[in-house]
Coordinates of C-alpha atoms and ligand atoms in Angstrom, one line a residue:
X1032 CA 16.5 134.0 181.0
X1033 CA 15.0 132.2 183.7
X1034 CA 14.9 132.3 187.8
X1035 CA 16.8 128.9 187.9
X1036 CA 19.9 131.3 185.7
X1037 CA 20.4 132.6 189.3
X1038 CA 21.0 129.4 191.5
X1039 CA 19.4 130.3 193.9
X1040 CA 19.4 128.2 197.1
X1041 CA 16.8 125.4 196.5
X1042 CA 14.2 126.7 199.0
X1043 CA 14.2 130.3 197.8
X1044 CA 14.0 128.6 194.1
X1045 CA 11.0 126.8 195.7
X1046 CA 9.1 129.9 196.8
X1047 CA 9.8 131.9 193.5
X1048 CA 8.0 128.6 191.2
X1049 CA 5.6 128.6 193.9
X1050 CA 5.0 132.9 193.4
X1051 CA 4.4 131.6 189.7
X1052 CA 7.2 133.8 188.5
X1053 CA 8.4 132.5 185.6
X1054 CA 10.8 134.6 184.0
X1055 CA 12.8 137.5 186.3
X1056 CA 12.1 141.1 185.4
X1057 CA 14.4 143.6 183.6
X1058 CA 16.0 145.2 187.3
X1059 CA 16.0 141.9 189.2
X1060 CA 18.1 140.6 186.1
X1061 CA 20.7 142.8 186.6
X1062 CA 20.4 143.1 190.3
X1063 CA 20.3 139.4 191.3
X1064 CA 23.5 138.7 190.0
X1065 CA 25.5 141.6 191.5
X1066 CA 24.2 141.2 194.4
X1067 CA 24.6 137.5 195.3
X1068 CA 28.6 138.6 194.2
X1069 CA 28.3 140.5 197.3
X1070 CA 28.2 144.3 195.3
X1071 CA 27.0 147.1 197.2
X1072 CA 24.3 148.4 194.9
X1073 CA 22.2 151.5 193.9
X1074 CA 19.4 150.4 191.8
X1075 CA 16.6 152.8 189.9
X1076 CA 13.9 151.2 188.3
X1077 CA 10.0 152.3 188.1
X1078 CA 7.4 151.4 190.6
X1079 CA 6.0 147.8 190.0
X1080 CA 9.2 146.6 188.2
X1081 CA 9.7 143.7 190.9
X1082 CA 12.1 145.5 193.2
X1083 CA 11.0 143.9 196.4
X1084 CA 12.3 140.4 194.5
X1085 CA 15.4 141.7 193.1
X1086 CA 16.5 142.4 196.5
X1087 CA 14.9 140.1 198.9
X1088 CA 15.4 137.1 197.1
X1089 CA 19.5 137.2 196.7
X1090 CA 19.9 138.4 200.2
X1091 CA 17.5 135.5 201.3
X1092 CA 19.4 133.0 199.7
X1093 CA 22.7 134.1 201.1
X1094 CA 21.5 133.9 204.6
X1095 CA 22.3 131.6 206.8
X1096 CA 19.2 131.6 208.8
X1097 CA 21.0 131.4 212.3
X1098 CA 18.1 133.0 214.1
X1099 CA 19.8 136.3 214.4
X1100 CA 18.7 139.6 212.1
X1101 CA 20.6 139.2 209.2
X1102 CA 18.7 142.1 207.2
X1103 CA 17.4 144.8 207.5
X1104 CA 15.2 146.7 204.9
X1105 CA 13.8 150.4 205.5
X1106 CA 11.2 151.9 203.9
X1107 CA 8.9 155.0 203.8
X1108 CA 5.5 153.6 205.0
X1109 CA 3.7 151.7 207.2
X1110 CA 1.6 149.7 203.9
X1111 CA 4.9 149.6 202.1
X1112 CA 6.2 147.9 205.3
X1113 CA 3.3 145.7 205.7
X1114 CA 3.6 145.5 201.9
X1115 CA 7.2 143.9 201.8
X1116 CA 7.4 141.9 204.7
X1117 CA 4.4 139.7 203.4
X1118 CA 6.8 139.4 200.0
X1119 CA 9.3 139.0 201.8
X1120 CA 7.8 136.0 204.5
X1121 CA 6.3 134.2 201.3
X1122 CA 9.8 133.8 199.6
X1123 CA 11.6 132.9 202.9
X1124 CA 8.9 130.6 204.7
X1125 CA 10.5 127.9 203.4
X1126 CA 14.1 128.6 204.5
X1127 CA 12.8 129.2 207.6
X1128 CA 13.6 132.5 207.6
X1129 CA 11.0 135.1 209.6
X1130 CA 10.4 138.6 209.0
X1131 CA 9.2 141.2 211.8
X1132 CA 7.8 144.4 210.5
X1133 CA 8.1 147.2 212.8
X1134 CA 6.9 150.8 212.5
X1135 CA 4.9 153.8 214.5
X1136 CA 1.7 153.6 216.2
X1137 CA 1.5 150.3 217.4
X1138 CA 3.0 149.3 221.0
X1139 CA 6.9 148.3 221.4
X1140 CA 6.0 144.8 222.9
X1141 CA 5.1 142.6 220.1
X1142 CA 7.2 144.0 218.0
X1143 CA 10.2 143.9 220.0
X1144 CA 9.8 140.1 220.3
X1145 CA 9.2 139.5 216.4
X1146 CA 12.6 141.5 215.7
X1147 CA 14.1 138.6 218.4
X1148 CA 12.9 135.9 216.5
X1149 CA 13.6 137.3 213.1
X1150 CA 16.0 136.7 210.6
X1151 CA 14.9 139.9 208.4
X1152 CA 13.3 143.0 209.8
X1153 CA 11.5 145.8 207.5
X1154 CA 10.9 149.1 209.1
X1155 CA 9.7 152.4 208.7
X1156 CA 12.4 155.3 209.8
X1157 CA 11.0 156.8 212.5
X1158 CA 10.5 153.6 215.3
X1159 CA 13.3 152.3 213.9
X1160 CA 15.6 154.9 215.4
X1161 CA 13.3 154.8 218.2
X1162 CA 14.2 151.0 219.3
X1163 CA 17.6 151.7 218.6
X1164 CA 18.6 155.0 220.3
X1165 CA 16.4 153.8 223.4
X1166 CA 18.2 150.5 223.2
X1167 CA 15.6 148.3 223.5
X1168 CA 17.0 146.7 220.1
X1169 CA 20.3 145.5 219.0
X1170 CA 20.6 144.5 215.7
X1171 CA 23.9 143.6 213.0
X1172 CA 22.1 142.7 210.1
X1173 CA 24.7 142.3 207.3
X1174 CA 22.7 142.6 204.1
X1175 CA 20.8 146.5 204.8
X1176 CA 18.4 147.7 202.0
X1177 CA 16.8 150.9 201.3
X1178 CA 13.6 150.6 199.2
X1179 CA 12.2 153.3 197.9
X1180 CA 14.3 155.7 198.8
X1181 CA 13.6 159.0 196.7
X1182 CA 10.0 158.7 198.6
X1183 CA 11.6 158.4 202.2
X1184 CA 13.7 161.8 200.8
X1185 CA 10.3 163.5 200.1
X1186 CA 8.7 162.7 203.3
X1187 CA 11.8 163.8 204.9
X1188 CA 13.4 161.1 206.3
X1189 CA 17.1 162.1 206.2
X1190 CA 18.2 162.2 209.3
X1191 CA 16.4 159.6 210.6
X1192 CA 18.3 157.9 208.0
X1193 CA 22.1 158.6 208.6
X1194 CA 21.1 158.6 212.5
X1195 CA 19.9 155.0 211.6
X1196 CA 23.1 154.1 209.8
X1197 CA 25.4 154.8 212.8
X1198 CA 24.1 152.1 214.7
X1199 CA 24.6 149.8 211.8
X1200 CA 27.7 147.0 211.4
X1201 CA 30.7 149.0 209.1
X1202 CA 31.2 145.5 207.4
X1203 CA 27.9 145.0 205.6
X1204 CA 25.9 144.7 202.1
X1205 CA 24.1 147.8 201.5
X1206 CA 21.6 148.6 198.8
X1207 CA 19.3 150.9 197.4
X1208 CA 16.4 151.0 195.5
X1209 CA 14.7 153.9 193.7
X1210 CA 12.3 154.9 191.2
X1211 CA 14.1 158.0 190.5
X1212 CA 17.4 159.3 190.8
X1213 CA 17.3 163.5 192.4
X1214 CA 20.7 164.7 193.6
X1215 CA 19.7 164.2 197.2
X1216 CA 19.8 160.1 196.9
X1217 CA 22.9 160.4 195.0
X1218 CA 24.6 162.0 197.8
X1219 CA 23.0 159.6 200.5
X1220 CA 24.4 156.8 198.3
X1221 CA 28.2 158.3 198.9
X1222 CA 27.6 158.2 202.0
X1223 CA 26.7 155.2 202.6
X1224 CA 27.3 153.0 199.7
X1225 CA 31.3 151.2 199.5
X1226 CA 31.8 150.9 195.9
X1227 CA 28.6 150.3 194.8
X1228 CA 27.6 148.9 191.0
X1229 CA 24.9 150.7 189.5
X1230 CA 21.6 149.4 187.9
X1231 CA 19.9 151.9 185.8
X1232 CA 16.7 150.6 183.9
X1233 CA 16.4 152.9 180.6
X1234 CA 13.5 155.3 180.2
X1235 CA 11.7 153.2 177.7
X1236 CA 11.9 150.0 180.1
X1237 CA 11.1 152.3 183.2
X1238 CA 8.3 153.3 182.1
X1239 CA 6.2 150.7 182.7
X1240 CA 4.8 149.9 179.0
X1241 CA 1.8 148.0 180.0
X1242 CA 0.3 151.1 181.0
X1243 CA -2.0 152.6 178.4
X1244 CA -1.9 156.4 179.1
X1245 CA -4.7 158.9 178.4
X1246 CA -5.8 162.1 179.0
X1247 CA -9.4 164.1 178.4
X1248 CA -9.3 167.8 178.5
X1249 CA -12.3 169.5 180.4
X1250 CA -13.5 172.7 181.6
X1251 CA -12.5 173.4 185.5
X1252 CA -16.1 172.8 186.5
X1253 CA -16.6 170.0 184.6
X1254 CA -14.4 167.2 186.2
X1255 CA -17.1 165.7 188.5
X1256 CA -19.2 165.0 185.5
X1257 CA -16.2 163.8 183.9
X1258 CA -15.1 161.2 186.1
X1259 CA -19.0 159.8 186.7
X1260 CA -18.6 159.9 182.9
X1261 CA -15.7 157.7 182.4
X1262 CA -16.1 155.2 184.8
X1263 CA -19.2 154.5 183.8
X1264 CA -17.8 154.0 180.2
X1265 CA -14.7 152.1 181.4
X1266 CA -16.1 150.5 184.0
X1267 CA -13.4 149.6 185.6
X1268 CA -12.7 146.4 188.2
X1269 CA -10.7 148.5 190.6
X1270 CA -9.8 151.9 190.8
X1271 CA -7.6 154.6 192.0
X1272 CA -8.4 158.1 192.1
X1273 CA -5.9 160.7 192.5
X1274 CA -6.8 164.3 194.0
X1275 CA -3.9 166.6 195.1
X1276 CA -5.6 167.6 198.6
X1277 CA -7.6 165.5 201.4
X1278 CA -10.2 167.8 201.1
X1279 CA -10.9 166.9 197.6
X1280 CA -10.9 163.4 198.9
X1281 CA -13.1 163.6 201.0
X1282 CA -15.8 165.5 199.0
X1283 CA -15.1 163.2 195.9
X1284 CA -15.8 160.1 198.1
X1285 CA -19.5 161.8 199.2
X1286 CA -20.1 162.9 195.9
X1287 CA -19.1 159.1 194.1
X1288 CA -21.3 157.7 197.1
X1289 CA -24.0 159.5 196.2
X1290 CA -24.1 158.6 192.3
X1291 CA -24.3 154.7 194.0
X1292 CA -20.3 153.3 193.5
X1293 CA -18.5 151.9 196.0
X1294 CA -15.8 154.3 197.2
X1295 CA -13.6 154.9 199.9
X1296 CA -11.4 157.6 200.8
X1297 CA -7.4 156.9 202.1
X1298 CA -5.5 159.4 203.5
X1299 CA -2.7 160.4 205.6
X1300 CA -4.6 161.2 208.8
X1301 CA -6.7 157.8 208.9
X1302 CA -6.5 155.9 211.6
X1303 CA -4.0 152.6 211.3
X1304 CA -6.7 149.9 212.2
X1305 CA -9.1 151.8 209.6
X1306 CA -6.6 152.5 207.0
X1307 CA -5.5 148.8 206.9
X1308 CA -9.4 147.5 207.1
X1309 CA -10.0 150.2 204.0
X1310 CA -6.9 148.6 202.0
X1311 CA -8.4 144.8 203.1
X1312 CA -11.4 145.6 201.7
X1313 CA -10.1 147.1 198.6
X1314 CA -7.9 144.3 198.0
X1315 CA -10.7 141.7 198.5
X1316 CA -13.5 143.5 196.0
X1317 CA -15.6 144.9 198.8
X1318 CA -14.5 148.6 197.7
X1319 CA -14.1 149.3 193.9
X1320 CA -12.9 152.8 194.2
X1321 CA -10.4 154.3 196.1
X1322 CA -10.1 158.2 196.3
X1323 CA -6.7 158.7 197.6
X1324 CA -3.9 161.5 197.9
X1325 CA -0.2 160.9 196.9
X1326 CA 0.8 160.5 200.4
X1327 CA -1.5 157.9 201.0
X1328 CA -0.8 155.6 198.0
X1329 CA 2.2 155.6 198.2
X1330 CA 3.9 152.0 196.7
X1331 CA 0.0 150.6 197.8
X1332 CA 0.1 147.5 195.8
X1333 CA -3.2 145.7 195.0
X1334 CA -3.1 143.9 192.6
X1335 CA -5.7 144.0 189.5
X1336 CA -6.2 147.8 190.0
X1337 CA -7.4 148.0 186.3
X1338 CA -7.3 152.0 186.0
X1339 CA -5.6 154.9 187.5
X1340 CA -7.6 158.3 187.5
X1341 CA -5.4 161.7 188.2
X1342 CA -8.5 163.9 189.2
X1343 CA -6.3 166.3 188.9
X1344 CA -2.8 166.2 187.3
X1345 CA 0.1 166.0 189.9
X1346 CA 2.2 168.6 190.4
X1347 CA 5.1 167.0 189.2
X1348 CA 6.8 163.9 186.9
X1349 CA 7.5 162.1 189.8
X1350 CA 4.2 162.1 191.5
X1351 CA 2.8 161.4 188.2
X1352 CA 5.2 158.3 188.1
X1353 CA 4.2 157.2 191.5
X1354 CA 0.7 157.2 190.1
X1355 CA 0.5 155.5 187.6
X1356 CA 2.5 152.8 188.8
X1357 CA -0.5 151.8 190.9
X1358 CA -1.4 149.8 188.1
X1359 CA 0.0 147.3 185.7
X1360 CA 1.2 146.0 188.4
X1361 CA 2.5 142.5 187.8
X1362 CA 3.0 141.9 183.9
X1363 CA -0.9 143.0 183.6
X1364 CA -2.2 145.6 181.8
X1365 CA -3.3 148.7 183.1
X1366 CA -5.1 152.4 182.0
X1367 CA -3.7 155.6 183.7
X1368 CA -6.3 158.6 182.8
X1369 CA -5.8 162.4 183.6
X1370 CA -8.2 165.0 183.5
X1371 CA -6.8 168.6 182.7
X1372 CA -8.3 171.9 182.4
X1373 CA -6.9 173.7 179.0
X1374 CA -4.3 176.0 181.0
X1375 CA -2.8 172.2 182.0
X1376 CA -2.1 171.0 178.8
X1377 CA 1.7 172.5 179.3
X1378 CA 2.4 170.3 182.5
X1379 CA 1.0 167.3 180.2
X1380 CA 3.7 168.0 177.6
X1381 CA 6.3 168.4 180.2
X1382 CA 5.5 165.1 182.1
X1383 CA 5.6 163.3 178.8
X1384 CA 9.3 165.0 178.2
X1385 CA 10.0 164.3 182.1
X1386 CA 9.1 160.5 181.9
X1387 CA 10.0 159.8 177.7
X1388 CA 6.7 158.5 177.2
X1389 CA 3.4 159.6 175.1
X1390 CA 0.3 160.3 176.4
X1391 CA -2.6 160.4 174.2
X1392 CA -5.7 162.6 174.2
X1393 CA -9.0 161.5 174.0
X1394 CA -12.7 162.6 174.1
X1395 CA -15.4 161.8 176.8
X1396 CA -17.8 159.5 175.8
X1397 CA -21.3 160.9 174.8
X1398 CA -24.1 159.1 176.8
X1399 CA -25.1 157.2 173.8
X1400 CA -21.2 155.9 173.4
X1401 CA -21.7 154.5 177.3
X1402 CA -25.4 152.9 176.5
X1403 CA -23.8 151.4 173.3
X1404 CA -21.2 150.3 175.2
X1405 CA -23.5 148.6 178.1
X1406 CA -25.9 147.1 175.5
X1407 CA -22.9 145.2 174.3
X1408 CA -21.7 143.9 177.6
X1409 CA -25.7 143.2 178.4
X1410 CA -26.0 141.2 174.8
X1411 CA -22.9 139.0 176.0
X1412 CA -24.5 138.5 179.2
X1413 CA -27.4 137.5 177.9
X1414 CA -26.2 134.7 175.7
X1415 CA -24.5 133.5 178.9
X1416 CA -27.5 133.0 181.1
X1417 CA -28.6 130.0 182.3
X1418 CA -32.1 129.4 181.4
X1419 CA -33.8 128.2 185.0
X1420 CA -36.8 126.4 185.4
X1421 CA -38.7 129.6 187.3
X1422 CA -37.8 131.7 184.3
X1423 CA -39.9 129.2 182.2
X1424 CA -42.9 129.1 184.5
X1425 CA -42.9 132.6 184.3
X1426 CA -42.8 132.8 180.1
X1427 CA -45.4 130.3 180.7
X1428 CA -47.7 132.5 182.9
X1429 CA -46.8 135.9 180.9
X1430 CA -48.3 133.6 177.3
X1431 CA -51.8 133.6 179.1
X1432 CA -52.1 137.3 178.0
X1433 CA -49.2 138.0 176.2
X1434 CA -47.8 137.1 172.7
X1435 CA -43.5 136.1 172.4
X1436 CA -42.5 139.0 171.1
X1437 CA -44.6 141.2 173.5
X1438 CA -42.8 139.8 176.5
X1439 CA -39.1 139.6 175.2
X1440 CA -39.8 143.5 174.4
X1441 CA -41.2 144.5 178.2
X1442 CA -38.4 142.2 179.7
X1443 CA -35.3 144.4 177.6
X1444 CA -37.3 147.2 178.2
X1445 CA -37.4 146.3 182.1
X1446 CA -33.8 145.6 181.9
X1447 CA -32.8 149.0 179.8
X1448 CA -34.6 151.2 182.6
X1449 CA -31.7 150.5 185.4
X1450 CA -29.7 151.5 182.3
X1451 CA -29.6 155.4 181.7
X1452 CA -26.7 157.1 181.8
X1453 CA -26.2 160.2 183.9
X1454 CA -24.7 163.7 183.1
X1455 CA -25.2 166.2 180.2
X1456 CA -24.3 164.6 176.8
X1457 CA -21.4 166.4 176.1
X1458 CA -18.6 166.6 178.7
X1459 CA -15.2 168.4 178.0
X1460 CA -13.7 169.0 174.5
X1461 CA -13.2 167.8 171.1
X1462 CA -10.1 166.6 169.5
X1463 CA -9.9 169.7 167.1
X1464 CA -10.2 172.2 169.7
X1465 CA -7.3 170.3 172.2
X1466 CA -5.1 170.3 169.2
X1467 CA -5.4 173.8 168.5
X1468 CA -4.7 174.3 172.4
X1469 CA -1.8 172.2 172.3
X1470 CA -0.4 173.9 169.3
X1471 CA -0.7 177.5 170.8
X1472 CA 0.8 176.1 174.2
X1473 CA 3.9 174.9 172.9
X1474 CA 4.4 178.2 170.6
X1475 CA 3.9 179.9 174.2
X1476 CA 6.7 177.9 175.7
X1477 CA 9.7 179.9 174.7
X1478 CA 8.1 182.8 176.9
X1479 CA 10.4 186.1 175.1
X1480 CA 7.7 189.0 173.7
X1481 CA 4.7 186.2 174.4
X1482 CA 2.7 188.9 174.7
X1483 CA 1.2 188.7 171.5
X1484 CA 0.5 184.8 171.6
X1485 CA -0.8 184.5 175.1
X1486 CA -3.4 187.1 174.2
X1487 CA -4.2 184.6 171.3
X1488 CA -4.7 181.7 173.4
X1489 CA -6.8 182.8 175.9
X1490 CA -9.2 184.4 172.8
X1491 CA -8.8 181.0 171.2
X1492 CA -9.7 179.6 174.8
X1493 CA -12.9 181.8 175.2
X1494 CA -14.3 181.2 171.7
X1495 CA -13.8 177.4 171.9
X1496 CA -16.0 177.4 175.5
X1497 CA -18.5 179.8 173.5
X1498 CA -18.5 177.1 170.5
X1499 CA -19.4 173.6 172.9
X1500 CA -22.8 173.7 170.9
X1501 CA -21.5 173.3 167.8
X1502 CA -20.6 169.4 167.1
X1503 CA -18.8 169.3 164.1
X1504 CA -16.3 171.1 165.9
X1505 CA -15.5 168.7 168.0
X1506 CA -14.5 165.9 165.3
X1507 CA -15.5 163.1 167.5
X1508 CA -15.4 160.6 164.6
X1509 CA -11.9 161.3 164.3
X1510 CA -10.9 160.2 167.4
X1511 CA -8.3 157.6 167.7
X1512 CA -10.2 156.6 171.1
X1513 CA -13.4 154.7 169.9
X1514 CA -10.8 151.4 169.9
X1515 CA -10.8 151.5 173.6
X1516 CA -14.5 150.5 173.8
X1517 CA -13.0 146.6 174.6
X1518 CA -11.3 147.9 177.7
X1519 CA -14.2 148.0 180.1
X1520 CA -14.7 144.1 180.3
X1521 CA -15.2 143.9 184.6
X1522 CA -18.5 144.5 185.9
X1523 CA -19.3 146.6 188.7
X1524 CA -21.2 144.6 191.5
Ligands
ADP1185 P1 8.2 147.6 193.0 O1 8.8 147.4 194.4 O2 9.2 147.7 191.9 O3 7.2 148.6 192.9 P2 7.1 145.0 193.6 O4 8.3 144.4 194.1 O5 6.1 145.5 194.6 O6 7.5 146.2 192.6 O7 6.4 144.0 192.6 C1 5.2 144.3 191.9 C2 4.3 143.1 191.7 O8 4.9 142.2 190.7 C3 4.2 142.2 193.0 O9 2.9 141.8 193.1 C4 5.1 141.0 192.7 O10 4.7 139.9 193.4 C5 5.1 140.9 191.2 N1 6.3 140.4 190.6 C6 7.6 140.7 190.9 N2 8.5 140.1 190.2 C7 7.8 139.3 189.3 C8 8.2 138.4 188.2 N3 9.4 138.2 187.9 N4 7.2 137.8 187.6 C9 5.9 138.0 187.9 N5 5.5 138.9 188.9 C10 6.4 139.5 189.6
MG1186 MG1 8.7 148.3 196.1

């Protein structure tokens, strides 16, 4: 199937070949269609899936560009705001169809005269019922979209919402869009859906398959460590990590600081003006690692984020799903890694019931695996370099005292000093020993007379931490993750 299937007015048509999209994604190829028949629709399909197309770009084409506000799309933040309108502006620029964004902490002015001159306005709850109680706007957009919607639930955005729709035209278009489906957003939809078709995409297509999914199991105190660990062995282009509390945050970004990457923290009490500079600079390579909380990374797309660290593991699927979704963004391919502690390894099996997908375990690289891994990278760069003139002079002036051989051995050697890899050699543990947890979690699960197991797992958990010296234990030949060595191909700059 292809975008053209649609017929789509020609300019919209002309900014979708112009995005590079080629063919239309699973929910905008059963969204598109229903909505340009006019459907009232409630759509559920994971983060990343194209949502902002399978809405904007039927309700685009159906507009007749009149200079009033036509649409209207809410949504939960100010990025996500930010976000969609510049999706939004790129598909209409060429219909001549402008786009206002609106939301808190920034004065009414501007604003207000963008939402005059705009044909679609995306908004954030709060100063959307703000202009609209106070007056100062009128709007009677026909087409009205909710995007993520189970979020603006979570961040508790209910009433803003219903008070919202009561100053909203009866005889409209109204969609919504979802990553997940709680009871809460099906009631909301009864409310304010007419009849509405339903697009659902399957687990197996909501989970975003392009996502590789991993996890490493360590001890409590060893997740610093781990982290250096693995993105040193991954080293990833760009990077997300998660930590459930700001505090974390902000004591992960001095402590990544300190071991010389370049990190910076996002979280919900940043200022605007820094939070959108931070994101910028993200987006544009000058930041490689960003330590953020769920809050704050919330629908953040940037593209290329190669890898997605869960410092800890979220307290729930949905979080989890949120997560992830920060990368693989786009048809590319992206890593999602979680660090648990052994007690975790129960929330690990019920996210992968939760979601219908498989995680798989892994062990942490030794520092050996990471120099093997470097000397690789630094052999391919090698073979790459140009050969300057300076370089020869130099050979030149070395040969005075110095045979070949000599000097090609004290250049590597010069070259494998900025080389060492921090941290103890052994970080978390072995694939035997995280089987053997896994196996006496899941006979824990039924919970009736555990008394008996739990007092076996927690002897098994002691004598595995008393047994970290002993290697064979930790079967690290056996494990399925020494094919990942190809995934690290970025460098850090
Ligand atoms: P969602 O709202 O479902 O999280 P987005 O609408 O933000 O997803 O889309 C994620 C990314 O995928 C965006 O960068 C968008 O430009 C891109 N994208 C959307 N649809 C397509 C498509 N059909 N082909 C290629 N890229 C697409
Ligand atoms: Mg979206």
């Amino acid at each position: 199937m292809k975008f053209t299937d649609f017929n789509l007015k020609d300019t919209i048509q002309a900014a979708v070949t112009e995005a590079g999209f080629t063919e239309p994604s699973p929910v905008q190829k059963d969204a598109i269609p229903l909505v340009l028949e006019g459907h009232d629709l409630i759509a559920q399909a994971q983060t990343g899936t194209g949502k902002t197309a399978a809405f904007g770009l039927p309700i685009m084409s159906m507009m007749k560009g009149d200079g009033s506000v036509e649409g209207l799309v809410i949504v939960p933040t100010r990025e996500l705001a930010m976000q969609v309108s510049d999706e939004l502006y790129r598909f209409g620029k060429n219909a001549g169809l402008k786009t206002a964004t609106v939301y808190g902490g920034t004065a009414y002015g501007k604003q207000i005269d963008r939402i005059k001159q705009a044909s679609i306005v995306v908004a954030t709850p709060g100063r959307l019922q703000d202009l609209l109680m106070s007056g100062k706007i009128k709007i009677n957009p026909h087409f009205v979209v909710l995007d993520e919607a189970d979020e603006m639930l979570d961040m508790g955005f209910l009433d803003e919402i219903k008070n919202i729709f009561t100053f909203l035209p009866k005889e409209r278009q109204t969609l919504m869009f979802s990553a997940t489906m709680p009871n809460a957003i099906r009631k909301l939809a009864e409310q304010i859906l007419k009849n509405p078709k339903t697009v659902s995409i399957t687990k197996s297509e909501t989970t975003n398959t392009k996502i590789t999914q991993l996890y490493y199991v360590v001890q409590e105190k060893e997740r610093d460590d781990a982290l250096v660990r693995l993105i040193d062995y991954k080293n990833p282009q760009k990077c997300i990590i998660f930590c459930r509390m700001k505090k974390e945050v902000d004591r992960l970004v001095a402590h990544m600081t300190a071991q010389g990457f370049k990190v910076s923290g996002l979280h919900g009490d940043m200022e605007q003006k820094q939070r959108e500079v931070t994101i910028r600079a993200f987006k544009q390579g000058g930041i490689d690692i960003f330590i953020a909380t769920d809050v704050a990374a919330r629908g953040l797309d940037v593209n290329d984020v190669t890898h997605v660290f869960n410092y800890h593991i979220p307290f729930d699927s949905e979080s989890y799903v949120h997560r992830i979704g920060r990368t693989g963004r786009g048809g590319k391919t992206g890593e999602a890694i979680t660090l648990v502690s052994p007690n975790e390894l129960r929330t690990i099996k019920r996210i992968e019931k939760d979601v219908g997908t498989k995680m798989t375990t892994q062990v942490i690289p030794t520092r050996m695996e990471v120099q093997n891994n470097r000397s690789d990278e630094l052999i391919a760069k090698i073979a790459q370099t140009q050969i300057t003139d300076k370089a020869i002079e130099l050979v030149k002036t070395l040969q005075h005292d110095l045979d070949i051989v000599t000097i090609a051995h004290l250049l590597a050697s010069m070259i494998q000093s900025e080389n060492t890899v921090k941290g103890k050699d052994h970080i978390g543990l072995g694939l035997e020993e995280i089987e053997l947890l896994i196996e006496r979690a899941m006979q824990n699960r039924g919970g009736g007379g555990g008394g008996r197991n739990r007092g076996g797992y927690r002897g098994n958990r002691k004598r595995s931490g008393g047994d970290r010296s002993n290697k064979s234990g930790r079967n690290r030949r056996n494990s399925s993750g020494r094919n990942s060595r190809n995934g690290g191909q970025g460098s850090r700059s």
